[in-house]
mmCIF file of C-alpha atoms in Angstrom:
data_model
loop_
_atom_site.group_PDB
_atom_site.id
_atom_site.type_symbol
_atom_site.label_atom_id
_atom_site.label_comp_id
_atom_site.label_asym_id
_atom_site.label_seq_id
_atom_site.Cartn_x
_atom_site.Cartn_y
_atom_site.Cartn_z
ATOM 1 C CA UNK A 1 0.683 2.302 9.532
ATOM 2 C CA UNK A 2 1.134 2.301 5.765
ATOM 3 C CA UNK A 3 3.844 1.133 3.408
ATOM 4 C CA UNK A 4 6.049 4.146 4.009
ATOM 5 C CA UNK A 5 6.289 3.058 7.657
ATOM 6 C CA UNK A 6 7.218 -0.419 6.519
ATOM 7 C CA UNK A 7 10.085 1.070 4.539
ATOM 8 C CA UNK A 8 11.326 2.609 7.795
ATOM 9 C CA UNK A 9 11.529 -0.751 9.586
ATOM 10 C CA UNK A 10 12.990 -2.471 6.520
ATOM 11 C CA UNK A 11 15.642 0.218 6.162
ATOM 12 C CA UNK A 12 16.465 0.042 9.875
ATOM 13 C CA UNK A 13 16.932 -3.725 9.560
ATOM 14 C CA UNK A 14 19.047 -3.306 6.422
ATOM 15 C CA UNK A 15 21.323 -0.791 8.169
ATOM 16 C CA UNK A 16 21.725 -3.193 11.103
ATOM 17 C CA UNK A 17 22.578 -5.939 8.626
ATOM 18 C CA UNK A 18 25.376 -3.722 7.302
ATOM 19 C CA UNK A 19 26.722 -3.419 10.850
ATOM 20 C CA UNK A 20 25.616 0.199 11.390
ATOM 21 C CA UNK A 21 24.153 1.567 14.606
ATOM 22 C CA UNK A 22 20.476 2.426 14.205
ATOM 23 C CA UNK A 23 17.836 4.229 16.269
ATOM 24 C CA UNK A 24 14.076 4.358 15.714
ATOM 25 C CA UNK A 25 11.845 7.283 16.752
ATOM 26 C CA UNK A 26 8.075 6.756 17.067
ATOM 27 C CA UNK A 27 5.257 9.282 17.598
ATOM 28 C CA UNK A 28 3.590 8.096 20.832
ATOM 29 C CA UNK A 29 0.915 10.757 21.343
ATOM 30 C CA UNK A 30 -0.169 14.051 19.808
ATOM 31 C CA UNK A 31 -2.288 16.997 20.973
ATOM 32 C CA UNK A 32 -3.712 19.703 18.740
ATOM 33 C CA UNK A 33 -2.562 19.955 15.159
ATOM 34 C CA UNK A 34 0.303 17.649 14.393
ATOM 35 C CA UNK A 35 1.506 16.770 10.926
ATOM 36 C CA UNK A 36 2.105 13.040 11.433
ATOM 37 C CA UNK A 37 -0.205 10.632 13.275
ATOM 38 C CA UNK A 38 0.571 8.390 16.259
ATOM 39 C CA UNK A 39 2.687 5.458 15.117
ATOM 40 C CA UNK A 40 4.673 7.465 12.541
ATOM 41 C CA UNK A 41 8.323 6.478 12.583
ATOM 42 C CA UNK A 42 11.761 7.762 11.676
ATOM 43 C CA UNK A 43 14.879 5.608 11.552
ATOM 44 C CA UNK A 44 18.357 7.121 11.660
ATOM 45 C CA UNK A 45 21.800 5.538 11.468
ATOM 46 C CA UNK A 46 25.151 6.515 12.950
ATOM 47 C CA UNK A 47 26.083 8.399 9.763
ATOM 48 C CA UNK A 48 23.015 10.617 10.137
ATOM 49 C CA UNK A 49 21.103 9.103 7.199
ATOM 50 C CA UNK A 50 17.368 9.007 7.922
ATOM 51 C CA UNK A 51 14.184 7.515 6.507
ATOM 52 C CA UNK A 52 10.572 8.322 7.436
ATOM 53 C CA UNK A 53 9.365 11.261 9.553
ATOM 54 C CA UNK A 54 7.792 12.153 12.897
ATOM 55 C CA UNK A 55 6.687 15.688 11.928
ATOM 56 C CA UNK A 56 6.631 17.897 8.886
ATOM 57 C CA UNK A 57 10.357 18.483 9.273
ATOM 58 C CA UNK A 58 10.071 20.687 12.377
ATOM 59 C CA UNK A 59 11.602 18.392 14.984
ATOM 60 C CA UNK A 60 13.546 15.820 12.984
ATOM 61 C CA UNK A 61 16.837 17.628 13.616
ATOM 62 C CA UNK A 62 16.376 17.514 17.384
ATOM 63 C CA UNK A 63 15.235 13.879 17.274
ATOM 64 C CA UNK A 64 18.285 12.883 15.240
ATOM 65 C CA UNK A 65 20.607 14.597 17.767
ATOM 66 C CA UNK A 66 19.003 12.672 20.650
ATOM 67 C CA UNK A 67 19.126 9.497 18.574
ATOM 68 C CA UNK A 68 22.906 9.823 18.165
ATOM 69 C CA UNK A 69 23.358 9.761 21.966
ATOM 70 C CA UNK A 70 20.994 6.821 22.334
ATOM 71 C CA UNK A 71 22.791 4.873 19.600
ATOM 72 C CA UNK A 72 26.030 5.600 21.439
ATOM 73 C CA UNK A 73 24.669 3.770 24.489
ATOM 74 C CA UNK A 74 22.182 6.047 26.309
ATOM 75 C CA UNK A 75 18.862 4.598 27.488
ATOM 76 C CA UNK A 76 15.719 4.955 25.350
ATOM 77 C CA UNK A 77 14.166 8.376 25.846
ATOM 78 C CA UNK A 78 10.707 9.918 25.690
ATOM 79 C CA UNK A 79 10.901 13.406 24.134
ATOM 80 C CA UNK A 80 8.252 16.126 24.507
ATOM 81 C CA UNK A 81 7.753 18.745 21.849
ATOM 82 C CA UNK A 82 5.199 21.513 22.157
ATOM 83 C CA UNK A 83 4.638 25.220 22.295
ATOM 84 C CA UNK A 84 5.000 25.230 26.071
ATOM 85 C CA UNK A 85 8.386 23.593 25.846
ATOM 86 C CA UNK A 86 11.488 25.737 25.385
ATOM 87 C CA UNK A 87 13.043 23.100 23.190
ATOM 88 C CA UNK A 88 10.077 23.368 20.850
ATOM 89 C CA UNK A 89 10.746 27.065 20.394
ATOM 90 C CA UNK A 90 14.312 26.190 19.576
ATOM 91 C CA UNK A 91 13.392 23.607 16.995
ATOM 92 C CA UNK A 92 10.331 25.531 15.810
ATOM 93 C CA UNK A 93 7.140 23.467 15.948
ATOM 94 C CA UNK A 94 5.328 26.044 13.850
ATOM 95 C CA UNK A 95 1.991 24.232 13.756
ATOM 96 C CA UNK A 96 1.378 24.876 17.460
ATOM 97 C CA UNK A 97 0.785 21.225 18.197
ATOM 98 C CA UNK A 98 2.338 19.087 20.891
ATOM 99 C CA UNK A 99 3.720 15.590 20.590
ATOM 100 C CA UNK A 100 5.648 12.893 22.372
ATOM 101 C CA UNK A 101 8.320 10.910 20.570
ATOM 102 C CA UNK A 102 9.966 7.734 21.867
ATOM 103 C CA UNK A 103 13.518 7.141 20.692
ATOM 104 C CA UNK A 104 15.247 3.769 21.077
ATOM 105 C CA UNK A 105 18.328 2.094 19.653
ATOM 106 C CA UNK A 106 18.168 -1.220 17.796
ATOM 107 C CA UNK A 107 20.318 -3.477 20.010
ATOM 108 C CA UNK B 1 14.454 -2.617 20.459
ATOM 109 C CA UNK B 2 16.110 -5.992 20.032
ATOM 110 C CA UNK B 3 17.294 -6.595 16.466
ATOM 111 C CA UNK B 4 15.490 -9.960 16.525
ATOM 112 C CA UNK B 5 12.154 -8.213 17.264
ATOM 113 C CA UNK B 6 12.751 -5.776 14.411
ATOM 114 C CA UNK B 7 13.505 -8.709 12.098
ATOM 115 C CA UNK B 8 10.307 -10.463 13.195
ATOM 116 C CA UNK B 9 8.220 -7.321 12.533
ATOM 117 C CA UNK B 10 9.633 -6.941 9.022
ATOM 118 C CA UNK B 11 9.044 -10.656 8.323
ATOM 119 C CA UNK B 12 5.465 -10.478 9.663
ATOM 120 C CA UNK B 13 4.695 -7.538 7.452
ATOM 121 C CA UNK B 14 6.104 -9.288 4.371
ATOM 122 C CA UNK B 15 3.993 -12.381 5.192
ATOM 123 C CA UNK B 16 0.867 -10.161 5.676
ATOM 124 C CA UNK B 17 0.623 -11.342 9.299
ATOM 125 C CA UNK B 18 -0.731 -8.632 11.647
ATOM 126 C CA UNK B 19 1.575 -7.943 14.608
ATOM 127 C CA UNK B 20 1.799 -5.373 17.393
ATOM 128 C CA UNK B 21 4.885 -4.212 19.248
ATOM 129 C CA UNK B 22 4.138 -3.187 22.841
ATOM 130 C CA UNK B 23 6.695 -1.003 24.633
ATOM 131 C CA UNK B 24 6.810 -0.174 28.338
ATOM 132 C CA UNK B 25 7.786 3.492 28.043
ATOM 133 C CA UNK B 26 9.443 3.465 31.508
ATOM 134 C CA UNK B 27 11.694 0.444 31.096
ATOM 135 C CA UNK B 28 11.917 0.177 27.309
ATOM 136 C CA UNK B 29 11.115 -3.549 27.580
ATOM 137 C CA UNK B 30 8.966 -4.897 24.740
ATOM 138 C CA UNK B 31 6.576 -7.670 23.745
ATOM 139 C CA UNK B 32 5.331 -8.748 20.321
ATOM 140 C CA UNK B 33 1.638 -9.680 20.036
ATOM 141 C CA UNK B 34 0.147 -11.789 17.255
ATOM 142 C CA UNK B 35 -3.424 -12.968 16.850
ATOM 143 C CA UNK B 36 -2.345 -16.355 18.190
ATOM 144 C CA UNK B 37 0.504 -15.677 20.582
ATOM 145 C CA UNK B 38 2.802 -13.321 22.417
ATOM 146 C CA UNK B 39 6.598 -13.169 22.653
ATOM 147 C CA UNK B 40 9.279 -10.956 24.164
ATOM 148 C CA UNK B 41 10.638 -9.962 27.578
ATOM 149 C CA UNK B 42 7.719 -7.706 28.606
ATOM 150 C CA UNK B 43 5.140 -9.636 30.650
ATOM 151 C CA UNK B 44 1.570 -8.607 29.771
ATOM 152 C CA UNK B 45 -1.336 -9.424 32.080
ATOM 153 C CA UNK B 46 -4.718 -10.499 30.694
ATOM 154 C CA UNK B 47 -6.077 -6.937 30.611
ATOM 155 C CA UNK B 48 -3.042 -5.643 28.703
ATOM 156 C CA UNK B 49 -3.151 -8.541 26.280
ATOM 157 C CA UNK B 50 -6.878 -8.032 25.626
ATOM 158 C CA UNK B 51 -6.370 -4.288 25.080
ATOM 159 C CA UNK B 52 -3.443 -5.040 22.791
ATOM 160 C CA UNK B 53 -5.374 -7.539 20.706
ATOM 161 C CA UNK B 54 -8.301 -5.082 20.388
ATOM 162 C CA UNK B 55 -5.953 -2.322 19.191
ATOM 163 C CA UNK B 56 -4.302 -4.701 16.726
ATOM 164 C CA UNK B 57 -7.686 -5.794 15.341
ATOM 165 C CA UNK B 58 -8.634 -2.124 14.880
ATOM 166 C CA UNK B 59 -5.245 -1.339 13.298
ATOM 167 C CA UNK B 60 -4.795 1.444 15.863
ATOM 168 C CA UNK B 61 -1.390 2.428 17.238
ATOM 169 C CA UNK B 62 -1.408 4.298 20.550
ATOM 170 C CA UNK B 63 -1.127 4.154 24.312
ATOM 171 C CA UNK B 64 -3.086 1.241 25.757
ATOM 172 C CA UNK B 65 -5.986 2.483 27.926
ATOM 173 C CA UNK B 66 -4.782 0.907 31.173
ATOM 174 C CA UNK B 67 -3.715 2.073 34.601
ATOM 175 C CA UNK B 68 -0.145 1.383 35.652
ATOM 176 C CA UNK B 69 2.955 1.778 33.494
ATOM 177 C CA UNK B 70 2.390 3.499 30.144
ATOM 178 C CA UNK B 71 2.315 0.872 27.413
ATOM 179 C CA UNK B 72 2.558 1.995 23.792
ATOM 180 C CA UNK B 73 1.320 -0.295 21.034
ATOM 181 C CA UNK B 74 2.595 -0.037 17.459
ATOM 182 C CA UNK B 75 0.309 -1.907 15.047
ATOM 183 C CA UNK B 76 2.205 -3.405 12.115
ATOM 184 C CA UNK B 77 -0.438 -4.557 9.652
ATOM 185 C CA UNK B 78 -0.380 -5.697 6.019
ATOM 186 C CA UNK B 79 -0.301 -3.010 3.319
ATOM 187 C CA UNK B 80 -3.523 -2.351 1.443
ATOM 188 C CA UNK B 81 -3.775 -3.864 -2.035
ATOM 189 C CA UNK B 82 -5.146 -2.456 -5.276
ATOM 190 C CA UNK B 83 -6.285 -4.789 -8.052
ATOM 191 C CA UNK B 84 -6.644 -3.114 -11.448
ATOM 192 C CA UNK B 85 -8.652 -4.963 -14.079
ATOM 193 C CA UNK B 86 -7.554 -3.629 -17.444
ATOM 194 C CA UNK B 87 -3.915 -2.922 -18.301
ATOM 195 C CA UNK B 88 -5.017 0.284 -20.025
ATOM 196 C CA UNK B 89 -3.534 3.791 -20.191
ATOM 197 C CA UNK B 90 -5.226 4.905 -16.934
ATOM 198 C CA UNK B 91 -3.809 1.838 -15.176
ATOM 199 C CA UNK B 92 -0.314 2.869 -16.285
ATOM 200 C CA UNK B 93 -0.787 6.087 -14.285
ATOM 201 C CA UNK B 94 -2.809 4.647 -11.402
ATOM 202 C CA UNK B 95 -0.442 1.755 -10.623
ATOM 203 C CA UNK B 96 2.614 3.889 -9.741
ATOM 204 C CA UNK B 97 0.486 6.513 -7.935
ATOM 205 C CA UNK B 98 -1.112 3.844 -5.776
ATOM 206 C CA UNK B 99 2.280 2.276 -5.082
ATOM 207 C CA UNK B 100 3.519 5.659 -3.803
ATOM 208 C CA UNK B 101 0.479 5.821 -1.520
ATOM 209 C CA UNK B 102 1.434 2.444 -0.048
ATOM 210 C CA UNK B 103 -0.666 -0.034 -2.029
ATOM 211 C CA UNK B 104 0.592 -3.340 -3.358
ATOM 212 C CA UNK B 105 -0.667 -3.235 -6.967
ATOM 213 C CA UNK B 106 -1.718 -6.152 -9.184
ATOM 214 C CA UNK B 107 -2.775 -5.580 -12.799
ATOM 215 C CA UNK B 108 -5.095 -8.114 -14.451
ATOM 216 C CA UNK B 109 -5.731 -8.274 -18.206
ATOM 217 C CA UNK B 110 -5.992 -11.380 -20.398
ATOM 218 C CA UNK B 111 -5.295 -9.268 -23.486
ATOM 219 C CA UNK B 112 -1.579 -9.838 -23.970
ATOM 220 C CA UNK B 113 -1.107 -6.746 -26.109
ATOM 221 C CA UNK B 114 -2.075 -4.648 -23.069
ATOM 222 C CA UNK B 115 -0.572 -6.738 -20.271
ATOM 223 C CA UNK B 116 3.128 -6.354 -21.035
ATOM 224 C CA UNK B 117 6.054 -5.867 -18.689
ATOM 225 C CA UNK B 118 7.164 -2.944 -20.833
ATOM 226 C CA UNK B 119 3.900 -1.126 -20.024
ATOM 227 C CA UNK B 120 3.929 -2.147 -16.337
ATOM 228 C CA UNK B 121 7.501 -2.462 -15.144
ATOM 229 C CA UNK B 122 7.765 -3.357 -11.454
ATOM 230 C CA UNK B 123 4.110 -4.381 -10.972
ATOM 231 C CA UNK B 124 2.576 -7.807 -10.548
ATOM 232 C CA UNK B 125 0.900 -8.524 -13.864
ATOM 233 C CA UNK B 126 -1.343 -11.455 -14.766
ATOM 234 C CA UNK B 127 -3.053 -12.508 -18.003
ATOM 235 C CA UNK B 128 -5.578 -14.737 -16.213
ATOM 236 C CA UNK B 129 -9.275 -14.045 -16.792
ATOM 237 C CA UNK B 130 -10.443 -11.474 -14.228
ATOM 238 C CA UNK B 131 -12.709 -13.903 -12.364
ATOM 239 C CA UNK B 132 -9.899 -16.474 -12.066
ATOM 240 C CA UNK B 133 -7.362 -13.826 -11.050
ATOM 241 C CA UNK B 134 -9.666 -12.310 -8.428
ATOM 242 C CA UNK B 135 -10.598 -15.696 -7.013
ATOM 243 C CA UNK B 136 -6.888 -16.484 -6.622
ATOM 244 C CA UNK B 137 -6.035 -13.061 -5.155
ATOM 245 C CA UNK B 138 -8.875 -13.424 -2.594
ATOM 246 C CA UNK B 139 -9.687 -9.727 -1.968
ATOM 247 C CA UNK B 140 -9.904 -8.926 1.767
ATOM 248 C CA UNK B 141 -11.041 -5.864 3.710
ATOM 249 C CA UNK B 142 -7.719 -4.163 2.899
ATOM 250 C CA UNK B 143 -8.225 -4.555 -0.866
ATOM 251 C CA UNK B 144 -9.512 -2.052 -3.438
ATOM 252 C CA UNK B 145 -10.636 -3.211 -6.898
ATOM 253 C CA UNK B 146 -11.033 -0.995 -9.958
ATOM 254 C CA UNK B 147 -12.262 -2.199 -13.353
ATOM 255 C CA UNK B 148 -10.992 -0.176 -16.285
ATOM 256 C CA UNK B 149 -11.558 -2.239 -19.441
ATOM 257 C CA UNK B 150 -15.013 -0.965 -20.594
ATOM 258 C CA UNK B 151 -15.507 -4.550 -21.835
ATOM 259 C CA UNK B 152 -18.438 -6.269 -20.062
ATOM 260 C CA UNK B 153 -16.853 -9.690 -20.569
ATOM 261 C CA UNK B 154 -13.862 -8.601 -18.499
ATOM 262 C CA UNK B 155 -15.333 -6.019 -16.102
ATOM 263 C CA UNK B 156 -18.433 -8.039 -15.176
ATOM 264 C CA UNK B 157 -16.346 -11.157 -14.521
ATOM 265 C CA UNK B 158 -14.251 -9.173 -12.060
ATOM 266 C CA UNK B 159 -17.225 -7.456 -10.431
ATOM 267 C CA UNK B 160 -18.917 -10.802 -9.826
ATOM 268 C CA UNK B 161 -16.040 -11.845 -7.559
ATOM 269 C CA UNK B 162 -15.495 -8.355 -6.121
ATOM 270 C CA UNK B 163 -19.111 -8.021 -4.975
ATOM 271 C CA UNK B 164 -18.871 -11.337 -3.126
ATOM 272 C CA UNK B 165 -15.701 -10.213 -1.319
ATOM 273 C CA UNK B 166 -15.179 -7.863 1.657
ATOM 274 C CA UNK B 167 -13.107 -5.469 -0.528
ATOM 275 C CA UNK B 168 -13.305 -1.964 0.995
ATOM 276 C CA UNK B 169 -13.572 -0.243 -2.398
ATOM 277 C CA UNK B 170 -14.988 -1.297 -5.765
ATOM 278 C CA UNK B 171 -14.872 1.155 -8.671
ATOM 279 C CA UNK B 172 -15.828 0.840 -12.327
ATOM 280 C CA UNK B 173 -14.760 3.130 -15.122
ATOM 281 C CA UNK B 174 -17.457 4.113 -17.599
ATOM 282 C CA UNK B 175 -19.995 6.836 -18.358
ATOM 283 C CA UNK B 176 -23.342 7.062 -16.547
ATOM 284 C CA UNK B 177 -24.919 5.263 -19.496
ATOM 285 C CA UNK B 178 -22.299 2.515 -19.433
ATOM 286 C CA UNK B 179 -22.722 2.206 -15.684
ATOM 287 C CA UNK B 180 -26.515 1.983 -15.933
ATOM 288 C CA UNK B 181 -26.154 -0.827 -18.494
ATOM 289 C CA UNK B 182 -23.640 -2.538 -16.199
ATOM 290 C CA UNK B 183 -26.013 -2.366 -13.221
ATOM 291 C CA UNK B 184 -28.804 -3.824 -15.351
ATOM 292 C CA UNK B 185 -26.630 -6.787 -16.405
ATOM 293 C CA UNK B 186 -25.495 -7.418 -12.837
ATOM 294 C CA UNK B 187 -29.072 -7.215 -11.573
ATOM 295 C CA UNK B 188 -30.042 -9.830 -14.140
ATOM 296 C CA UNK B 189 -27.103 -11.910 -12.906
ATOM 297 C CA UNK B 190 -28.754 -11.914 -9.477
ATOM 298 C CA UNK B 191 -27.039 -9.126 -7.523
ATOM 299 C CA UNK B 192 -29.257 -7.071 -5.206
ATOM 300 C CA UNK B 193 -29.478 -3.271 -5.291
ATOM 301 C CA UNK B 194 -27.729 -3.195 -1.917
ATOM 302 C CA UNK B 195 -24.815 -5.215 -3.293
ATOM 303 C CA UNK B 196 -24.594 -3.050 -6.427
ATOM 304 C CA UNK B 197 -24.611 0.124 -4.322
ATOM 305 C CA UNK B 198 -21.060 -0.790 -3.292
ATOM 306 C CA UNK B 199 -19.794 0.019 -6.796
ATOM 307 C CA UNK B 200 -18.374 3.509 -7.283
ATOM 308 C CA UNK B 201 -19.445 4.293 -10.824
ATOM 309 C CA UNK B 202 -18.752 6.403 -12.744
ATOM 310 C CA UNK B 203 -15.446 6.074 -10.900
ATOM 311 C CA UNK B 204 -13.506 8.868 -9.161
ATOM 312 C CA UNK B 205 -14.196 12.231 -7.547
ATOM 313 C CA UNK B 206 -15.145 15.362 -9.485
ATOM 314 C CA UNK B 207 -12.003 17.303 -10.299
ATOM 315 C CA UNK B 208 -12.633 17.777 -14.013
ATOM 316 C CA UNK B 209 -10.076 15.070 -14.816
ATOM 317 C CA UNK B 210 -9.301 14.624 -18.525
ATOM 318 C CA UNK B 211 -5.948 12.907 -19.014
ATOM 319 C CA UNK B 212 -5.234 9.348 -17.854
ATOM 320 C CA UNK B 213 -3.026 10.661 -15.025
ATOM 321 C CA UNK B 214 -5.740 13.086 -13.884
ATOM 322 C CA UNK B 215 -8.368 10.335 -13.900
ATOM 323 C CA UNK B 216 -5.962 8.114 -11.949
ATOM 324 C CA UNK B 217 -5.576 10.937 -9.392
ATOM 325 C CA UNK B 218 -9.357 11.250 -9.134
ATOM 326 C CA UNK B 219 -9.718 7.484 -8.537
ATOM 327 C CA UNK B 220 -6.927 7.348 -5.953
ATOM 328 C CA UNK B 221 -8.489 10.342 -4.175
ATOM 329 C CA UNK B 222 -11.799 8.480 -3.992
ATOM 330 C CA UNK B 223 -10.150 5.298 -2.714
ATOM 331 C CA UNK B 224 -8.407 7.405 -0.053
ATOM 332 C CA UNK B 225 -11.687 9.079 0.938
ATOM 333 C CA UNK B 226 -13.306 5.674 1.407
ATOM 334 C CA UNK B 227 -10.368 4.223 3.323
ATOM 335 C CA UNK B 228 -9.704 7.193 5.611
ATOM 336 C CA UNK B 229 -13.044 8.984 5.841
ATOM 337 C CA UNK B 230 -15.533 6.198 5.153
ATOM 338 C CA UNK B 231 -17.122 7.858 2.091
ATOM 339 C CA UNK B 232 -19.915 5.892 0.413
ATOM 340 C CA UNK B 233 -20.780 5.757 -3.314
ATOM 341 C CA UNK B 234 -22.772 8.798 -4.390
ATOM 342 C CA UNK B 235 -21.286 11.079 -1.728
ATOM 343 C CA UNK B 236 -18.960 12.568 -4.321
ATOM 344 C CA UNK B 237 -19.759 13.177 -7.961
ATOM 345 C CA UNK B 238 -17.780 11.340 -10.609
ATOM 346 C CA UNK B 239 -14.749 12.864 -12.281
#
């Protein structure tokens, strides 16, 4: 993890401090070519503002949509993205890699 | 994630205290591991704790290699540091580039005409002598040191401390001739060839760099190659 990841946690904490709902997405595992390594993080708040990344921009939209539900009270979720997954075609993981992303709310 | 755990992680990072967040991916329950303790609602057995501590020591996020529930470990470790000796034109380019790449930057130069806040806004700046500054900053294995002054009084003082530290990168600006003279002085000061082989000099990778910003890019590229790919001095030609 480098400083840009630290900014993600700091920003998530700052948003919480302002009373906003926040979710954090983390890359758990990758297979094949994947733009961001395991441990990469994205934080998103209830207004849709985000900091950090879990891919090169391919799956962030889908992750943010899931994050909104989780912030609204759903359980943490493990998301699969890959070329064998229909959702990946939808969101377009062009690199052909596969990855798992864990999304949780800050309670 | 509990807000209190998030707050602890951010505080640990600011205090340069290594920490690891372990998440049970089935239940979402978490534990926070430090070198000297463990906290949180997730109970870890001895095997999980040992695996977690090993991953933390290696600064390696990932699934813990255990049977049973999938446990993911997020290593939250201190940022790397870059110490620049010489508040010169190249340092003015290298400091912000390194900050973008995640380094905490400190600039050392006892010459007050160089070491000014106007030249280095937003960076830690000290006018101590390089040997005093480096002794105080205590370079660790996450620290890179680059000397940029061309002045043996300043560069050699810094290198004396750098070579006795576990810094992962030591670089010295100067031509081949300057570097040869530097090695001769340091040999006479008692450093072995093996110790001196740690110095990347002339500094940087070969990209035909001319301007201060281009030389800074070449140096940051070399530091990155050492940190991420384990390059040794001499494996790339100088810029």
